[in-house]
PDB file of C-alpha atoms in Angstrom:
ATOM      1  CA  UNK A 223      47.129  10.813 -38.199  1.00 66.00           C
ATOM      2  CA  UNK A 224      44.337   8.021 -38.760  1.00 86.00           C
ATOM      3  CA  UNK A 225      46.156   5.837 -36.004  1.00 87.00           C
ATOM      4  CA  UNK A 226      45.978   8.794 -33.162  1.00 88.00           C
ATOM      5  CA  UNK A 227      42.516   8.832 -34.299  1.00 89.00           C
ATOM      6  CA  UNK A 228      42.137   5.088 -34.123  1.00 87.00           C
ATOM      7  CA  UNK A 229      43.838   4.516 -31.109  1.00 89.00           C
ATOM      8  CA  UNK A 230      41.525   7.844 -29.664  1.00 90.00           C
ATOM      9  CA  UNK A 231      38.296   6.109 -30.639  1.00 89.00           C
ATOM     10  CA  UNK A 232      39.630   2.433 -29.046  1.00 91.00           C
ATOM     11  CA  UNK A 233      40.111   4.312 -25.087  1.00 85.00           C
ATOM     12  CA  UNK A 234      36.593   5.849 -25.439  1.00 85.00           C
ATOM     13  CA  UNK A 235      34.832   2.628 -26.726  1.00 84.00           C
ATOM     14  CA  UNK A 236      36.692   0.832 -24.083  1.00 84.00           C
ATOM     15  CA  UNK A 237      36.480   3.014 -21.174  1.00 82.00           C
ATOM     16  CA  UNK A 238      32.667   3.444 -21.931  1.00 78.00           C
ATOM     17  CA  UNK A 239      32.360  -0.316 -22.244  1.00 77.00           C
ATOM     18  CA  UNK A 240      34.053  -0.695 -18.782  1.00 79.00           C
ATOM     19  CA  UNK A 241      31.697   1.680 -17.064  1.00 76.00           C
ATOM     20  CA  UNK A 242      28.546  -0.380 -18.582  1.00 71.00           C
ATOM     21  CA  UNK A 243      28.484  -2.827 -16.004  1.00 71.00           C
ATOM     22  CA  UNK A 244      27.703  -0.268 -12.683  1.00 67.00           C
ATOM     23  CA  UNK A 245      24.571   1.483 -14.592  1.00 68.00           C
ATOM     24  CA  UNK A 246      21.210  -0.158 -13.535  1.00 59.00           C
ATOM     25  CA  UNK A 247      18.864  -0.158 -16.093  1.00 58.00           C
ATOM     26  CA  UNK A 248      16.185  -1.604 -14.442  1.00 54.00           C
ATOM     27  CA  UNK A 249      14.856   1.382 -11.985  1.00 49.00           C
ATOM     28  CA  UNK A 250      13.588   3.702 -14.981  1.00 45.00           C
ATOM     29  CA  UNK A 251      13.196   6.782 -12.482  1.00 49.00           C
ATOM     30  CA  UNK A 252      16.348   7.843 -10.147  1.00 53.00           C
ATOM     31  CA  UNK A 253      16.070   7.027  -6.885  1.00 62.00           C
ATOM     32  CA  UNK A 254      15.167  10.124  -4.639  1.00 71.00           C
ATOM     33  CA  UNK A 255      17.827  10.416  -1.768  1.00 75.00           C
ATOM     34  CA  UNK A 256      16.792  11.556   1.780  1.00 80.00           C
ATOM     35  CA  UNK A 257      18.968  12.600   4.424  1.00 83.00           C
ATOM     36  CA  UNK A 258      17.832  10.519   7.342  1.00 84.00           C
ATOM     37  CA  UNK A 259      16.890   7.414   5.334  1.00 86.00           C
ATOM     38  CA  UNK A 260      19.957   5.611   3.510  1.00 85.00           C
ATOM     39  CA  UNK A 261      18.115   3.658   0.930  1.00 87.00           C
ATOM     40  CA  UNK A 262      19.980   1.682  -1.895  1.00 87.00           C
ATOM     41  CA  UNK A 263      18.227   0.031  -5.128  1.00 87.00           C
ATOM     42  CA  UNK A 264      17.145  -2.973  -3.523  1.00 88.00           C
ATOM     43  CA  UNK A 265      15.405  -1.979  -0.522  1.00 90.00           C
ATOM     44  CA  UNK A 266      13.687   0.696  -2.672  1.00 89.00           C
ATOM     45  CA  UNK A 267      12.349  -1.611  -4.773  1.00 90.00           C
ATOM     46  CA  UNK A 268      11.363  -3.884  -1.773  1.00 90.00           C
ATOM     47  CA  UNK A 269       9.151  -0.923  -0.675  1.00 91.00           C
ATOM     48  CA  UNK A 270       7.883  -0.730  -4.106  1.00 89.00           C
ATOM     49  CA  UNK A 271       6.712  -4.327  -4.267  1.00 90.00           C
ATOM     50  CA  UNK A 272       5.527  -4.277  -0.533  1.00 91.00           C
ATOM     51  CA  UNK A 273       3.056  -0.894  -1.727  1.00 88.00           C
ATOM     52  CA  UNK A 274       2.357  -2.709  -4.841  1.00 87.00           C
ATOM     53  CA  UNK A 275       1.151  -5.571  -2.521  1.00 88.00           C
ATOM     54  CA  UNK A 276      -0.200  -3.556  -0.257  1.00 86.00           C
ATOM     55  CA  UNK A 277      -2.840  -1.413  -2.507  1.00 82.00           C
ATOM     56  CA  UNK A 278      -2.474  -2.530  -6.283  1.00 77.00           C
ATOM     57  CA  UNK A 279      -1.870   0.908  -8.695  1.00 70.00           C
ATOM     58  CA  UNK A 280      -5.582   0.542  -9.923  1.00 70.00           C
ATOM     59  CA  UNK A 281      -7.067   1.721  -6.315  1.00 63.00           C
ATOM     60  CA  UNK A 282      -4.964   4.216  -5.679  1.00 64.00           C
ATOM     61  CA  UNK A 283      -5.942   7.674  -6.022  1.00 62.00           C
ATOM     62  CA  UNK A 284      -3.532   9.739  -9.120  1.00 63.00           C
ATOM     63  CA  UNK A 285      -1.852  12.600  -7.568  1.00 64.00           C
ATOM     64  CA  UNK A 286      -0.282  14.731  -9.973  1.00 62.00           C
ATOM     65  CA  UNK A 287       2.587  15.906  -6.837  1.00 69.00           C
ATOM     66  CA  UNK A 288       3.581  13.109  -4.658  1.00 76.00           C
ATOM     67  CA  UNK A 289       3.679   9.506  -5.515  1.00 80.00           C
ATOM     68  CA  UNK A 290       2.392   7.006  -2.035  1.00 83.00           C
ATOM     69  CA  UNK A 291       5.975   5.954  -2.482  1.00 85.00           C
ATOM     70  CA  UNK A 292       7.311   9.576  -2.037  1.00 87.00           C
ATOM     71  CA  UNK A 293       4.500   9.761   0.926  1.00 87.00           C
ATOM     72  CA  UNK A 294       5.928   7.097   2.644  1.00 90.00           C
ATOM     73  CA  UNK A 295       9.050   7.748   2.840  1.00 91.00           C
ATOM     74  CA  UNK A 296       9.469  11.530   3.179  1.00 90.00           C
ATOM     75  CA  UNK A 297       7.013  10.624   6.301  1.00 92.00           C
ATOM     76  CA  UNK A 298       9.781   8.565   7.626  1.00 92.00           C
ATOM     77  CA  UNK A 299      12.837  11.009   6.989  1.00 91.00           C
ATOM     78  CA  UNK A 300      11.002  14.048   8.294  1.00 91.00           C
ATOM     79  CA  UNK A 301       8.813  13.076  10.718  1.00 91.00           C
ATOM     80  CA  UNK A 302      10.683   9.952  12.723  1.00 93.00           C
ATOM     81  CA  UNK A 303      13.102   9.909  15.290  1.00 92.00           C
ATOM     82  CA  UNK A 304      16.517   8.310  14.622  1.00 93.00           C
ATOM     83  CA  UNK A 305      15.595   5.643  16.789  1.00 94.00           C
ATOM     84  CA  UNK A 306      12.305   5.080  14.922  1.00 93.00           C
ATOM     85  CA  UNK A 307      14.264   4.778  11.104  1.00 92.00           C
ATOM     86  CA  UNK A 308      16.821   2.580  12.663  1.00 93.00           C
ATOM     87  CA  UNK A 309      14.048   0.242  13.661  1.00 92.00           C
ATOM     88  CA  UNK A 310      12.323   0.527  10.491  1.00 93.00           C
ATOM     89  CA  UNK A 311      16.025  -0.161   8.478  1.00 93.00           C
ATOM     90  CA  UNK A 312      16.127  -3.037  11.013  1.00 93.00           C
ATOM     91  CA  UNK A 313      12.692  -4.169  10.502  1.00 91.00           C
ATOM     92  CA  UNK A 314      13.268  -4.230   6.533  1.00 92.00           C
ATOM     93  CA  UNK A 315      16.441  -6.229   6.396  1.00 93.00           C
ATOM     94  CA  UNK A 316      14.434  -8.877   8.551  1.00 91.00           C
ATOM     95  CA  UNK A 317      11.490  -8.416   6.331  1.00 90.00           C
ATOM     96  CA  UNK A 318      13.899  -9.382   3.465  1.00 90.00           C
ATOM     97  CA  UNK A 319      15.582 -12.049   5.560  1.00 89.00           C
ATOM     98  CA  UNK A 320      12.255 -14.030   6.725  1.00 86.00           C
ATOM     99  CA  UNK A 321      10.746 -14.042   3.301  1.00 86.00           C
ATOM    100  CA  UNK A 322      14.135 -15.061   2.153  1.00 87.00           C
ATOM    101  CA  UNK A 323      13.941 -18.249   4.922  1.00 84.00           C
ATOM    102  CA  UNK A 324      10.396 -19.035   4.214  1.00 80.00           C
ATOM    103  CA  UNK A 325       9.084 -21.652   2.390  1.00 81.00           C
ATOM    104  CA  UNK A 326       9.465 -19.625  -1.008  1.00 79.00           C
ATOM    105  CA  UNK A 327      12.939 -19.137  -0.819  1.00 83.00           C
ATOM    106  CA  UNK A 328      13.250 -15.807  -2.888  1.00 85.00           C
ATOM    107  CA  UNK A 329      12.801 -12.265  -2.457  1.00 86.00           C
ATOM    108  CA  UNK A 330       9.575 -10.615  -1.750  1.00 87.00           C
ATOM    109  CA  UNK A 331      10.027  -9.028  -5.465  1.00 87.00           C
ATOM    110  CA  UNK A 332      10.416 -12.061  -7.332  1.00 87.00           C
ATOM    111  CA  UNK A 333       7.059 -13.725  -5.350  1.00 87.00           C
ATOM    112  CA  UNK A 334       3.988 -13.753  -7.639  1.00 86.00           C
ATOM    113  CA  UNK A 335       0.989 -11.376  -6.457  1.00 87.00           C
ATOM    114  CA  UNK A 336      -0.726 -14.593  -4.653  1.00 88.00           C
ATOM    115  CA  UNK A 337       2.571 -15.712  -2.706  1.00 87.00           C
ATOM    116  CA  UNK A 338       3.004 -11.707  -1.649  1.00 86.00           C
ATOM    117  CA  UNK A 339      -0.687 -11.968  -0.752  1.00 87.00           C
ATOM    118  CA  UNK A 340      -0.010 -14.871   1.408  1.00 87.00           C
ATOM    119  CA  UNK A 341       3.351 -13.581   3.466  1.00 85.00           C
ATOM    120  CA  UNK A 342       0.939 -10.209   4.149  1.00 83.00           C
ATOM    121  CA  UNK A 343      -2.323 -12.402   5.126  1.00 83.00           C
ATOM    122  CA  UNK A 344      -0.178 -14.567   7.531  1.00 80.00           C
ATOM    123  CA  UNK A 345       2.324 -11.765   9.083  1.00 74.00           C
ATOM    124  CA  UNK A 346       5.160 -12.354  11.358  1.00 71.00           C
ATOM    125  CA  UNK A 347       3.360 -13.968  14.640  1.00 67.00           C
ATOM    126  CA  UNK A 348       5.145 -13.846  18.038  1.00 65.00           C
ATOM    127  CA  UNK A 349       4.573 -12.398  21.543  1.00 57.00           C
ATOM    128  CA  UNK A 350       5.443  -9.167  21.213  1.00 69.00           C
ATOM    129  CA  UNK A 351       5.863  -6.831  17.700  1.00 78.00           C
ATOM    130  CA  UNK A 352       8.960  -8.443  16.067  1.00 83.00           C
ATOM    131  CA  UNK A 353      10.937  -6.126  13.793  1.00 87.00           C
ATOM    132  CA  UNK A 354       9.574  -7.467   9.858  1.00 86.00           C
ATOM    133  CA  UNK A 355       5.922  -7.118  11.408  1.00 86.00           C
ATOM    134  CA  UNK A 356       7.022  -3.787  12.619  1.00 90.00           C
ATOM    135  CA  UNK A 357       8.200  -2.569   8.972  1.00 90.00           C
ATOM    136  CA  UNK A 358       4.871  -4.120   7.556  1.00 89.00           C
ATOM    137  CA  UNK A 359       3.041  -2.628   9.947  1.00 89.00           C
ATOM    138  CA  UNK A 360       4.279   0.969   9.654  1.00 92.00           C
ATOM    139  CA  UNK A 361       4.026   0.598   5.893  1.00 92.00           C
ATOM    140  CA  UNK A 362       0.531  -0.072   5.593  1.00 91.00           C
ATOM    141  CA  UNK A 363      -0.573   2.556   7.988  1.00 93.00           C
ATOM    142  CA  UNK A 364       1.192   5.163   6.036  1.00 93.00           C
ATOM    143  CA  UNK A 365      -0.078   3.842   3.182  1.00 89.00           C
ATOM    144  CA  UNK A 366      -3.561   3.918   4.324  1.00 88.00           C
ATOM    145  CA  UNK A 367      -3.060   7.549   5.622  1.00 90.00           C
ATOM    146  CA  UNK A 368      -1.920   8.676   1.927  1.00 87.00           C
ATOM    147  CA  UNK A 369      -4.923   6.974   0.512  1.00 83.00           C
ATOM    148  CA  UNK A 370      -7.817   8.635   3.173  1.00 84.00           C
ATOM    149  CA  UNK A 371      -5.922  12.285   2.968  1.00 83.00           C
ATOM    150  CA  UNK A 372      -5.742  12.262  -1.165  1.00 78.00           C
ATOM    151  CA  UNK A 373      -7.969  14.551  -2.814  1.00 78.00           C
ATOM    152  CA  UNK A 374     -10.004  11.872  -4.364  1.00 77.00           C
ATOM    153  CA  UNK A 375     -11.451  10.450  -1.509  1.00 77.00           C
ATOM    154  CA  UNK A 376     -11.967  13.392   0.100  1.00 80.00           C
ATOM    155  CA  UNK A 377     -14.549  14.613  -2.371  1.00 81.00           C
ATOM    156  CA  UNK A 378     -15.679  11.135  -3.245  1.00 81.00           C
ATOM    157  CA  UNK A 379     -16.346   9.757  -0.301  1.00 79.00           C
ATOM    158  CA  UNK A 380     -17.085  12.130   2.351  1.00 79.00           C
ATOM    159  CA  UNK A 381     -18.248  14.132   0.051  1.00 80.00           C
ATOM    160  CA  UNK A 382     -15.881  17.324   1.534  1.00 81.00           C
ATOM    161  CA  UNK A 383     -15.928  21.221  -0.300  1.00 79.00           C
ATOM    162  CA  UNK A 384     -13.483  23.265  -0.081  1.00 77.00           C
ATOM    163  CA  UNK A 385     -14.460  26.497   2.455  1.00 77.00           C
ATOM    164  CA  UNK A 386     -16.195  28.532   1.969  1.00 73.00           C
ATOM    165  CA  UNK A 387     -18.368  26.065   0.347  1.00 71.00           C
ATOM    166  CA  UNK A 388     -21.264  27.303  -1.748  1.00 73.00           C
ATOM    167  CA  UNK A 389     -23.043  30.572  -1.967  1.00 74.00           C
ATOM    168  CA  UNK A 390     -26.383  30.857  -2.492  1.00 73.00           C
ATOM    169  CA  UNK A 391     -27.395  34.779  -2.944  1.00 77.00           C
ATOM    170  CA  UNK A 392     -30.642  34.947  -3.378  1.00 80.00           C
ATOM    171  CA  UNK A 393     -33.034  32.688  -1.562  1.00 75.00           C
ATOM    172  CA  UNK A 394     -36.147  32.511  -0.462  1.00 80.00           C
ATOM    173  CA  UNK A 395     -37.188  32.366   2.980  1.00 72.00           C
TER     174      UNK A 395
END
């Protein structure tokens, strides 16, 4: 009876031991799946870095809701075309392939803030809008759209009040 029991406990060590390697425990949230934008671990947390870069945590407004991450990309699943993701999916593996190629030789993650500072400062140049200044591009305009529509600067800097704004009863004429 103790070896069935022995033998039970060996499969379940074992078989947990050989599912170990395929969990990730780096991410510490799950990864939010939308239905027109494939994303897997690494190009989520390539958009994580690039937003990071982008506007550091400190500046950006708390929402309590929607994360700029979450902004950014349920903009791009519900509001894009096909043909506008597919450039974007484009644009990112280039993104990841130029910084890759530069003189840094590593992936925009693994840069330090200054070298992420530098690829962003210096861009892709060419004639016309290549695909990794494409991605950047689109990134930091819907960035800067979640940062001017949040609730904090709304009321802090253009002063805004909700309507019907205040009421003042009683005044003298």
């Amino acid at each position: 009876m103790k070896r069935r029991q022995a033998i039970r406990q060996i499969v379940v060590v074992s078989s947990g031991l050989a599912l170990l390697p395929s969990c990730d425990f780096q991410s510490g949230a799950a990864l939010k799946s939308y239905q027109h934008l494939p994303l897997n671990k690494s190009q989520y947390r390539l958009i994580e870095a690039l937003q990071a870069a982008i506007f550091p945590a400190e500046k950006m407004p708390v929402s309590d809701t929607e994360t700029p991450m979450d902004y950014m990309l349920t903009r791009i699943n519900d509001c894009f075309s096909m043909e506008d993701i597919e450039k974007y999916l484009t644009g990112m593996e280039s993104f990841q392939q130029s910084v890759k190629s530069s003189r840094f030789k590593n992936t925009f993650e693994k840069l330090s803030r200054e070298e992420q500072q530098q690829i962003l400062d210096e861009g892709f140049p060419s004639k016309e809008k290549s695909p990794p200044q494409e991605f950047l591009d689109t990134n930091k305009r819907l960035l800067v759209e979640y940062f001017t529509r949040s609730e904090d600067y709304q009321v802090n800097h253009f002063g805004y009040e909700f309507i019907p704004s205040r009421y003042s009863g009683c005044v003298n004429l």
